[in-house]
PDB file of C-alpha atoms in Angstrom:
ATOM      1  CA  UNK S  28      94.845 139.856 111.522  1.00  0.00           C
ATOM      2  CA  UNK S  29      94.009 137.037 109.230  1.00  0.00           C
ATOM      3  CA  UNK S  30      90.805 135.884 108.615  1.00  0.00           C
ATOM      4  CA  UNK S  31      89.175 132.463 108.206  1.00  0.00           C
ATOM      5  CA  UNK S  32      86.441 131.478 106.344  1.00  0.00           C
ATOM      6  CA  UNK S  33      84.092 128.044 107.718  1.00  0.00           C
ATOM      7  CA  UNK S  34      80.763 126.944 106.485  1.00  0.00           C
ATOM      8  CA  UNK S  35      77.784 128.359 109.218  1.00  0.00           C
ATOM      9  CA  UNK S  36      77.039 124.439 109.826  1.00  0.00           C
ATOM     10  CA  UNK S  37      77.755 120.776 109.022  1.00  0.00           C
ATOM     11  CA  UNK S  38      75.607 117.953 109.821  1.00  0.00           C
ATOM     12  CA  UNK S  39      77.496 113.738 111.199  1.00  0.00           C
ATOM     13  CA  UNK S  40      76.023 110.637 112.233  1.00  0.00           C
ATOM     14  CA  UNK S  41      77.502 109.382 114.932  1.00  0.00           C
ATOM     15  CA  UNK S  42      80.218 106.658 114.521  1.00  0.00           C
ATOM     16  CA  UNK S  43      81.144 108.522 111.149  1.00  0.00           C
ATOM     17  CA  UNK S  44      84.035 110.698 110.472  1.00  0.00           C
ATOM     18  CA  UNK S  45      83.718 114.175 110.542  1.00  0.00           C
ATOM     19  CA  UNK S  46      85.702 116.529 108.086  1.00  0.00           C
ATOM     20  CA  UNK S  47      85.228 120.703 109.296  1.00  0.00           C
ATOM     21  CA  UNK S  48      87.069 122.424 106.215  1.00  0.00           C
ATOM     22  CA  UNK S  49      89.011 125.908 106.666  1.00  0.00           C
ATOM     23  CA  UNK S  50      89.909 128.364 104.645  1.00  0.00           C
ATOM     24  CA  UNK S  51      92.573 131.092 105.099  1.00  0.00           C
ATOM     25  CA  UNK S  52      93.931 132.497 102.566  1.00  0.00           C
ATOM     26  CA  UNK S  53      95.555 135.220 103.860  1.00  0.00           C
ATOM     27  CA  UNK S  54      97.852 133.709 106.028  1.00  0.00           C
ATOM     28  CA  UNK S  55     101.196 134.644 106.646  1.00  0.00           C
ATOM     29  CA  UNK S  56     104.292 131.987 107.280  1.00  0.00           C
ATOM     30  CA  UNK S  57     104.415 132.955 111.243  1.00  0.00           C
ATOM     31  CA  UNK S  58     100.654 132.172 111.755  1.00  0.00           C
ATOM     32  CA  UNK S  59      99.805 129.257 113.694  1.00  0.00           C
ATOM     33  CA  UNK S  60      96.378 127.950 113.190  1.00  0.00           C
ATOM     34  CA  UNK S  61      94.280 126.624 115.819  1.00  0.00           C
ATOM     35  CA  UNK S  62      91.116 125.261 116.571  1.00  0.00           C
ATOM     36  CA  UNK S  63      88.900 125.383 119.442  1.00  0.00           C
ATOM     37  CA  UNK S  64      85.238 124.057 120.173  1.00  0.00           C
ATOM     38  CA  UNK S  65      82.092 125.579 122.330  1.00  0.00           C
ATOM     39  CA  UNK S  66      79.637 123.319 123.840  1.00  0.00           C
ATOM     40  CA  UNK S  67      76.187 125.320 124.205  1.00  0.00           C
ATOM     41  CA  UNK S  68      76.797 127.949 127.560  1.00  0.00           C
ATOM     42  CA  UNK S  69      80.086 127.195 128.025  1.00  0.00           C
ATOM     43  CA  UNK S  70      83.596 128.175 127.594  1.00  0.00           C
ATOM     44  CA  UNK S  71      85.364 127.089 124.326  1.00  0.00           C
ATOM     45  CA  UNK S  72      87.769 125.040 124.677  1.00  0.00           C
ATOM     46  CA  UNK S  73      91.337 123.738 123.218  1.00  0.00           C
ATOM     47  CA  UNK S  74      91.246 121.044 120.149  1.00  0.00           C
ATOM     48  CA  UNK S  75      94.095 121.310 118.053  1.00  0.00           C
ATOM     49  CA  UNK S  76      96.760 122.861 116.538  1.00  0.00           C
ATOM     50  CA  UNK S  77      99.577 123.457 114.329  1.00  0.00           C
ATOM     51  CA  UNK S  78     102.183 125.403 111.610  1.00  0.00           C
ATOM     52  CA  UNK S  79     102.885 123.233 108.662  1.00  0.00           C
ATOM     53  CA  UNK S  80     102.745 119.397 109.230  1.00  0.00           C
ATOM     54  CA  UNK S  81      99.771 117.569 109.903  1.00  0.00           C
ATOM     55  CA  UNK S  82      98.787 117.096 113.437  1.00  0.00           C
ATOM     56  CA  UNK S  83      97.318 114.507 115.291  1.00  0.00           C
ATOM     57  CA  UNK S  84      96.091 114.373 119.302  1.00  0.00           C
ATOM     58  CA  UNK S  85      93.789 112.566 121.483  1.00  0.00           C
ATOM     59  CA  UNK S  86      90.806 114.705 120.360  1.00  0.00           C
ATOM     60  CA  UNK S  87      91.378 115.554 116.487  1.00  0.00           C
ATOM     61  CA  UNK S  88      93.465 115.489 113.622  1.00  0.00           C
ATOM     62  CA  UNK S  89      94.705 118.691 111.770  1.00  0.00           C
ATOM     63  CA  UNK S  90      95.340 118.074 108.092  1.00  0.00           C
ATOM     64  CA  UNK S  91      97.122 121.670 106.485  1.00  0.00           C
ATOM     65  CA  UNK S  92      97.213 122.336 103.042  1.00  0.00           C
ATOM     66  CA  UNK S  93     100.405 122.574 101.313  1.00  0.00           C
ATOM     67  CA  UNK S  94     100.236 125.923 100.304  1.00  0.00           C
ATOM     68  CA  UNK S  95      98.582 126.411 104.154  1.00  0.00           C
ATOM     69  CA  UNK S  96      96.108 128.583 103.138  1.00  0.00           C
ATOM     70  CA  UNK S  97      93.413 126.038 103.878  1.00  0.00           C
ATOM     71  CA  UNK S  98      93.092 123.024 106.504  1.00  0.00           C
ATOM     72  CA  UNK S  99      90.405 120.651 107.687  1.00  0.00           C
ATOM     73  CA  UNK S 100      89.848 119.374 111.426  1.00  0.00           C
ATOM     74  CA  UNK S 101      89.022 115.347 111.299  1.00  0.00           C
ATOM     75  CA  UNK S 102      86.920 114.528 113.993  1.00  0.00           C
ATOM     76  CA  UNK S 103      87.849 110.517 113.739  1.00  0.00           C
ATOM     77  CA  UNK S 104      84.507 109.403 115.112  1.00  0.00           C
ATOM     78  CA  UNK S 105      81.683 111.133 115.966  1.00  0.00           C
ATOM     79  CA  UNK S 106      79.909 110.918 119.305  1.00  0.00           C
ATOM     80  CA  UNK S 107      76.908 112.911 120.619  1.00  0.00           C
ATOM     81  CA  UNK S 108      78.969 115.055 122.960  1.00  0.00           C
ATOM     82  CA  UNK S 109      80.914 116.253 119.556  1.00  0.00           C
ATOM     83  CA  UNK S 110      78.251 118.477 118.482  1.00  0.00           C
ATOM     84  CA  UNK S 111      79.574 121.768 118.997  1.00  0.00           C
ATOM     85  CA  UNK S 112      80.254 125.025 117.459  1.00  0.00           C
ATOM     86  CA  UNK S 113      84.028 124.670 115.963  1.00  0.00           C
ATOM     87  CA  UNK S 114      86.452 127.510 115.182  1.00  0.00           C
ATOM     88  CA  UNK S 115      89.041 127.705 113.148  1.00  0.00           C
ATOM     89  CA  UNK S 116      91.768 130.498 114.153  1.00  0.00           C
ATOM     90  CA  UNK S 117      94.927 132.179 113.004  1.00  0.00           C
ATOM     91  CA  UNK S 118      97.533 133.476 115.352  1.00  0.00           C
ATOM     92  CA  UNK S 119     100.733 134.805 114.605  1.00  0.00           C
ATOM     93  CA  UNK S 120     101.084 137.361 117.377  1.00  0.00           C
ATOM     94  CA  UNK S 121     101.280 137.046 120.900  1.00  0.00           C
ATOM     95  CA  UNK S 122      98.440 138.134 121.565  1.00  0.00           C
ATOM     96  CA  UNK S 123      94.451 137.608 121.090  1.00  0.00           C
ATOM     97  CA  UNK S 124      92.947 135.066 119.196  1.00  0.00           C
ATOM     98  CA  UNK S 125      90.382 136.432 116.785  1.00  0.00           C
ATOM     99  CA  UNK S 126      87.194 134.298 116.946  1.00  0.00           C
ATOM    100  CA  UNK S 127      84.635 133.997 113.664  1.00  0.00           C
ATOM    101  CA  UNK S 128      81.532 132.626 113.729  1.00  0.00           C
ATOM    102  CA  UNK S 129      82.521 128.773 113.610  1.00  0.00           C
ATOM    103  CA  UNK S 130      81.319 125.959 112.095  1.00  0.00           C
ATOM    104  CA  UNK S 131      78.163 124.466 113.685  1.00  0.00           C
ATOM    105  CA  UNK S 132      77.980 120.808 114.273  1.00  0.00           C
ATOM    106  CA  UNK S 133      75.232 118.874 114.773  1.00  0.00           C
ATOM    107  CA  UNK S 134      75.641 115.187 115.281  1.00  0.00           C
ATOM    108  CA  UNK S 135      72.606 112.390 114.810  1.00  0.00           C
ATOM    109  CA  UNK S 136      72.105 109.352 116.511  1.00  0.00           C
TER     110      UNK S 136
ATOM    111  CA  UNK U  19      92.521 121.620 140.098  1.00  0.00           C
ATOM    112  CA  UNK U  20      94.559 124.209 137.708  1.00  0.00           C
ATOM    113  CA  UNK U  21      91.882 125.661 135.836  1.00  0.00           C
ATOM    114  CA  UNK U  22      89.816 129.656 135.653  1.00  0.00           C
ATOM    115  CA  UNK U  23      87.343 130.536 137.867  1.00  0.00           C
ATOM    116  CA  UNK U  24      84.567 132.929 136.714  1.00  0.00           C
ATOM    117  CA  UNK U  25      81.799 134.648 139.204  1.00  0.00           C
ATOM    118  CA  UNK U  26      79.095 134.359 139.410  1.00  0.00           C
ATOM    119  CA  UNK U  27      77.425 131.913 136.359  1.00  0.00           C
ATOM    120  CA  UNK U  28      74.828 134.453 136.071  1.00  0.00           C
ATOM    121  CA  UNK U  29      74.161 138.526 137.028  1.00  0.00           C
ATOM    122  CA  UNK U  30      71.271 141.012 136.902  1.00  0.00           C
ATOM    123  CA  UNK U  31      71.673 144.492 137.370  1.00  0.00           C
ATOM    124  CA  UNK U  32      69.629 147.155 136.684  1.00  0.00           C
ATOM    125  CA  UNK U  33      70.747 149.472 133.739  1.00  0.00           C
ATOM    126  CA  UNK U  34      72.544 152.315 134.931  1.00  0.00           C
ATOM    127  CA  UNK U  35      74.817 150.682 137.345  1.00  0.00           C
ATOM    128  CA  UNK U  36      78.360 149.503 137.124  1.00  0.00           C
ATOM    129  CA  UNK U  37      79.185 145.849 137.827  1.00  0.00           C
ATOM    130  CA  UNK U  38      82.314 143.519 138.205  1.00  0.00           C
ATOM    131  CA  UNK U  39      83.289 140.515 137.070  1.00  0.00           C
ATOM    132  CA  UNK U  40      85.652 138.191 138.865  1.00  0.00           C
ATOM    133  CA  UNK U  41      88.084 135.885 137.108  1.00  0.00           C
ATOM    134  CA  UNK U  42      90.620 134.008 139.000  1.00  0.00           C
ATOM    135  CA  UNK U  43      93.442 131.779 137.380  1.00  0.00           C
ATOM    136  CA  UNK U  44      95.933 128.901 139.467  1.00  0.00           C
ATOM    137  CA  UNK U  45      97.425 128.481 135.892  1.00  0.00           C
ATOM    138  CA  UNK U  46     100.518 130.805 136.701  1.00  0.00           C
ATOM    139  CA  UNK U  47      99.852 131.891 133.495  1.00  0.00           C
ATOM    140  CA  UNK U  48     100.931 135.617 132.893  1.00  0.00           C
ATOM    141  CA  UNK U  49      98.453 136.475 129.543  1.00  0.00           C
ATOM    142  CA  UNK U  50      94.830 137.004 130.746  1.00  0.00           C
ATOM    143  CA  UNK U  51      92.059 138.160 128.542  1.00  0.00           C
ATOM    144  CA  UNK U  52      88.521 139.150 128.453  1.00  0.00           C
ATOM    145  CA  UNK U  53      86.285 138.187 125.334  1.00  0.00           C
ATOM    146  CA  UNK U  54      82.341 139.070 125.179  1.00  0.00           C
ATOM    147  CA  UNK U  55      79.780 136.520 123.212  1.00  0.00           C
ATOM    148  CA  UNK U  56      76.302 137.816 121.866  1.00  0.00           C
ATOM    149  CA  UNK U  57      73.830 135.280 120.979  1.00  0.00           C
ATOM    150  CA  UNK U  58      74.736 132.826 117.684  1.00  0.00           C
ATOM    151  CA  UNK U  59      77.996 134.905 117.081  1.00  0.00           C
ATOM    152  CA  UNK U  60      81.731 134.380 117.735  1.00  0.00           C
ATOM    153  CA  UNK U  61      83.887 136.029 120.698  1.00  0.00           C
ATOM    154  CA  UNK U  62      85.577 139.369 120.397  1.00  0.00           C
ATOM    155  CA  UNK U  63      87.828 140.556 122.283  1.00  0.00           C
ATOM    156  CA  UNK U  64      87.654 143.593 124.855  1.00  0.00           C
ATOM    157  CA  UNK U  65      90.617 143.663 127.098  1.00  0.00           C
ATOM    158  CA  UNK U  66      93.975 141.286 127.492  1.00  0.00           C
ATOM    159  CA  UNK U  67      96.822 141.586 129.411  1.00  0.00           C
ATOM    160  CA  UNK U  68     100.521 140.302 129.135  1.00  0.00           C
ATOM    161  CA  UNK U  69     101.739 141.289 132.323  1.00  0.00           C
ATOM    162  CA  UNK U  70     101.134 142.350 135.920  1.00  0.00           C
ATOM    163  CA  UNK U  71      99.722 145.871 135.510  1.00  0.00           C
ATOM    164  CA  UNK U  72     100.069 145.942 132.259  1.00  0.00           C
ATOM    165  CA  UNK U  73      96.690 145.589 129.746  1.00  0.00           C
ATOM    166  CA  UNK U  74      95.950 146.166 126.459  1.00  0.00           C
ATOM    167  CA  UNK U  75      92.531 147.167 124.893  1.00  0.00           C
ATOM    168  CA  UNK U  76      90.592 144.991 122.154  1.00  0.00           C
ATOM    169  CA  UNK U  77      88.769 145.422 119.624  1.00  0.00           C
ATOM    170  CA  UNK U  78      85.358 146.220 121.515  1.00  0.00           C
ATOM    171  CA  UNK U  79      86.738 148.014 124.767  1.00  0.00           C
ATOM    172  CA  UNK U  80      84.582 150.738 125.153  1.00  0.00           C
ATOM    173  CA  UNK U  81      82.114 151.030 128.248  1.00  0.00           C
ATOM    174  CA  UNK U  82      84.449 148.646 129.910  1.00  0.00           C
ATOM    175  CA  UNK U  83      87.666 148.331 132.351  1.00  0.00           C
ATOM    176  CA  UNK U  84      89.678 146.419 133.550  1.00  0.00           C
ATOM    177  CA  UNK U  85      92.860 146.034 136.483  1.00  0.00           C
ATOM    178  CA  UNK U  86      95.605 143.675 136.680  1.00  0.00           C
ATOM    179  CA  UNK U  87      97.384 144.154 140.461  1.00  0.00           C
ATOM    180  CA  UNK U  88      97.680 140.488 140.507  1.00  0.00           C
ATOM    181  CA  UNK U  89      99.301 137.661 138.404  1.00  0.00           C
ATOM    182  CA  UNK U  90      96.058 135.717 139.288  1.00  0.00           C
ATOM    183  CA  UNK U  91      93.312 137.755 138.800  1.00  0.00           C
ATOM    184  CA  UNK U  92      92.137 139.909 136.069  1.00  0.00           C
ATOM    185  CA  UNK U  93      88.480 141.826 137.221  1.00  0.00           C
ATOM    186  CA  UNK U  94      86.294 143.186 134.486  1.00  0.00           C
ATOM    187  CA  UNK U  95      84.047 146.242 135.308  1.00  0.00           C
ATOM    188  CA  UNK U  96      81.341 146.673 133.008  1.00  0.00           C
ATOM    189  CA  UNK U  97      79.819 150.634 133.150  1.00  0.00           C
ATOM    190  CA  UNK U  98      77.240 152.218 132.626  1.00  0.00           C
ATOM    191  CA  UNK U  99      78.784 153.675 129.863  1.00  0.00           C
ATOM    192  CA  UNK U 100      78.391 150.469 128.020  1.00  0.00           C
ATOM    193  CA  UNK U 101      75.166 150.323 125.849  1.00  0.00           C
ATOM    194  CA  UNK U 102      74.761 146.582 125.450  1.00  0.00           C
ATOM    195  CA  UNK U 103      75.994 145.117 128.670  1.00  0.00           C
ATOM    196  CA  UNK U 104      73.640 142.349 128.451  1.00  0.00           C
ATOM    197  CA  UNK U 105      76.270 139.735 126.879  1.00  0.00           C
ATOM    198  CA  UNK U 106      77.905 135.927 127.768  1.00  0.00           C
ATOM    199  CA  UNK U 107      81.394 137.079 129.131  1.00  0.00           C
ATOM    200  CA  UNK U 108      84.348 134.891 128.621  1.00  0.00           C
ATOM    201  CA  UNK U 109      87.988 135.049 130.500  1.00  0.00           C
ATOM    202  CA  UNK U 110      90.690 133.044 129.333  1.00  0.00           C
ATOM    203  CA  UNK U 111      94.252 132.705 130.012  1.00  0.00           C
ATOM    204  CA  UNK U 112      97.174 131.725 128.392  1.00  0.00           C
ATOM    205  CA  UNK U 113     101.168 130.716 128.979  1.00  0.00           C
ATOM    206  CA  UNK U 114     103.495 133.265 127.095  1.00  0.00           C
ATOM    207  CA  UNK U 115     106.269 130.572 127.192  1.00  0.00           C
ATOM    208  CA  UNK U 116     104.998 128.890 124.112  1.00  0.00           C
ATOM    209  CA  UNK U 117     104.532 132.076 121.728  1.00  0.00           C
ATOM    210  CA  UNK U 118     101.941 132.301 119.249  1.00  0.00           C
ATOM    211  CA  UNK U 119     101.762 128.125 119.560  1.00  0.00           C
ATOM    212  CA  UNK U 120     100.620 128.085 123.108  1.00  0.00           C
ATOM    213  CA  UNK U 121      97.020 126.843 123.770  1.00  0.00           C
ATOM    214  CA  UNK U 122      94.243 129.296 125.838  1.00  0.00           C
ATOM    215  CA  UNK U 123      91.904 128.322 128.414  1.00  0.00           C
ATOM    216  CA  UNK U 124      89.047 129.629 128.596  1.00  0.00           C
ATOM    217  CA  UNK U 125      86.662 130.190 132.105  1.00  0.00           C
ATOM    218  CA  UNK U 126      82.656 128.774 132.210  1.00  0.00           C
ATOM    219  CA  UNK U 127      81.739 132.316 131.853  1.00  0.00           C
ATOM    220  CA  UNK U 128      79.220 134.611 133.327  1.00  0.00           C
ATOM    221  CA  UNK U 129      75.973 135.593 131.742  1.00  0.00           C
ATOM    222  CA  UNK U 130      75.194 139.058 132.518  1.00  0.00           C
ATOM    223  CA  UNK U 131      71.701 140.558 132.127  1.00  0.00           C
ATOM    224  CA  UNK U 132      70.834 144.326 132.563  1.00  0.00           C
ATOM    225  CA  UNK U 133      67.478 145.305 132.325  1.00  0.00           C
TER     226      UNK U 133
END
């Protein structure tokens, strides 16, 4: 499996943007990356994610590399209930989704 | 709601004895998995499934086991056998439908302690 490299943790104020960088550069052309976020004591959960082309939802933007072997999750705007540990993931089987340590971020008022 | 249901939040047992985990999905979803979190680290994986009795073992799936009778329901026994049982345990499910692209959901967990 792949692996992904993210800094241990990133510091925001709220109301500013938010850029978590990425990178994987071991990834192969079938691998999907996604990312997911874990609020302290619960579940992670679902943020973005995507192959080739920059992605954009209701929660995040997903801006991949040309080459793909790095992206960077935009959190638009920060808010208090954004602070969270973030992982990045690559999946190209059917299967499991490895998990690294994530990104930790804090956010300020 | 469609969502995963994990039971109880929190368990104690004493060391020596096995215990269960429930987790319960209304997702229809036929991938279920297992994942264990230790404090300030990352989930690994210690059991999945693809299919009605049919399951695969992670990367960490020693002391445990697992059973999957039902499309909704995906137990995880945790031995004796296991030497660190004292752990955050995660279930998640998953659509196949959507191939490596498809998004996971994940359960609230339940924080087992064995002293």
């Amino acid at each position: 499996d792949a692996k992904t490299t993210q800094p241990n943790s990133m510091e925001s104020n709220e109301e500013e943007p938010v850029h978590l960088p990425c990178n994987h550069s071991t990834i192969s052309g079938t691998d999907y990356i996604h990312w997911y976020r874990q609020l302290p004591s619960q579940g992670p959960e679902y943020v973005i994610h995507g192959l080739t082309s920059n992605v954009n939802n209701r929660m995040a933007s997903l801006a991949i590399a040309e080459d793909r072997k790095s992206s960077t999750l935009i959190l638009h705007r920060a808010t208090l209930r954004d602070a969270a540990v973030y992982y990045c993931i690559l999946r190209g089987g059917y299967n499991k989704l490895i998990f690294g340590a994530g990104t930790r971020l804090a956010v300020h008022p | 709601d469609g969502g995963i249901t994990q039971s109880p939040k929190y368990l104690f047992r004493k060391e020596g004895q096995n215990v269960t985990l429930s987790c319960e999905q209304n997702l229809n979803h036929d991938a279920m998995y297992w994942y264990r979190q230790d404090p300030g680290q990352g989930l690994r994986l210690i059991y999945y499934s693809q299919i009605v009795n049919d399951f695969q073992k992670g990367d960490i799936a020693e002391g445990y086991s697992v059973s999957r009778e039902k499309k909704e329901s995906f137990p995880l026994t945790v031995t004796s056998a296991q030497k660190n049982p004292t752990a955050f345990y995660l279930c998640a499910s998953r659509s196949t439908l959507f191939g490596p692209s498809g998004e996971q959901y994940f359960g609230p967990g339940t924080r087992l302690t064995v002293t």
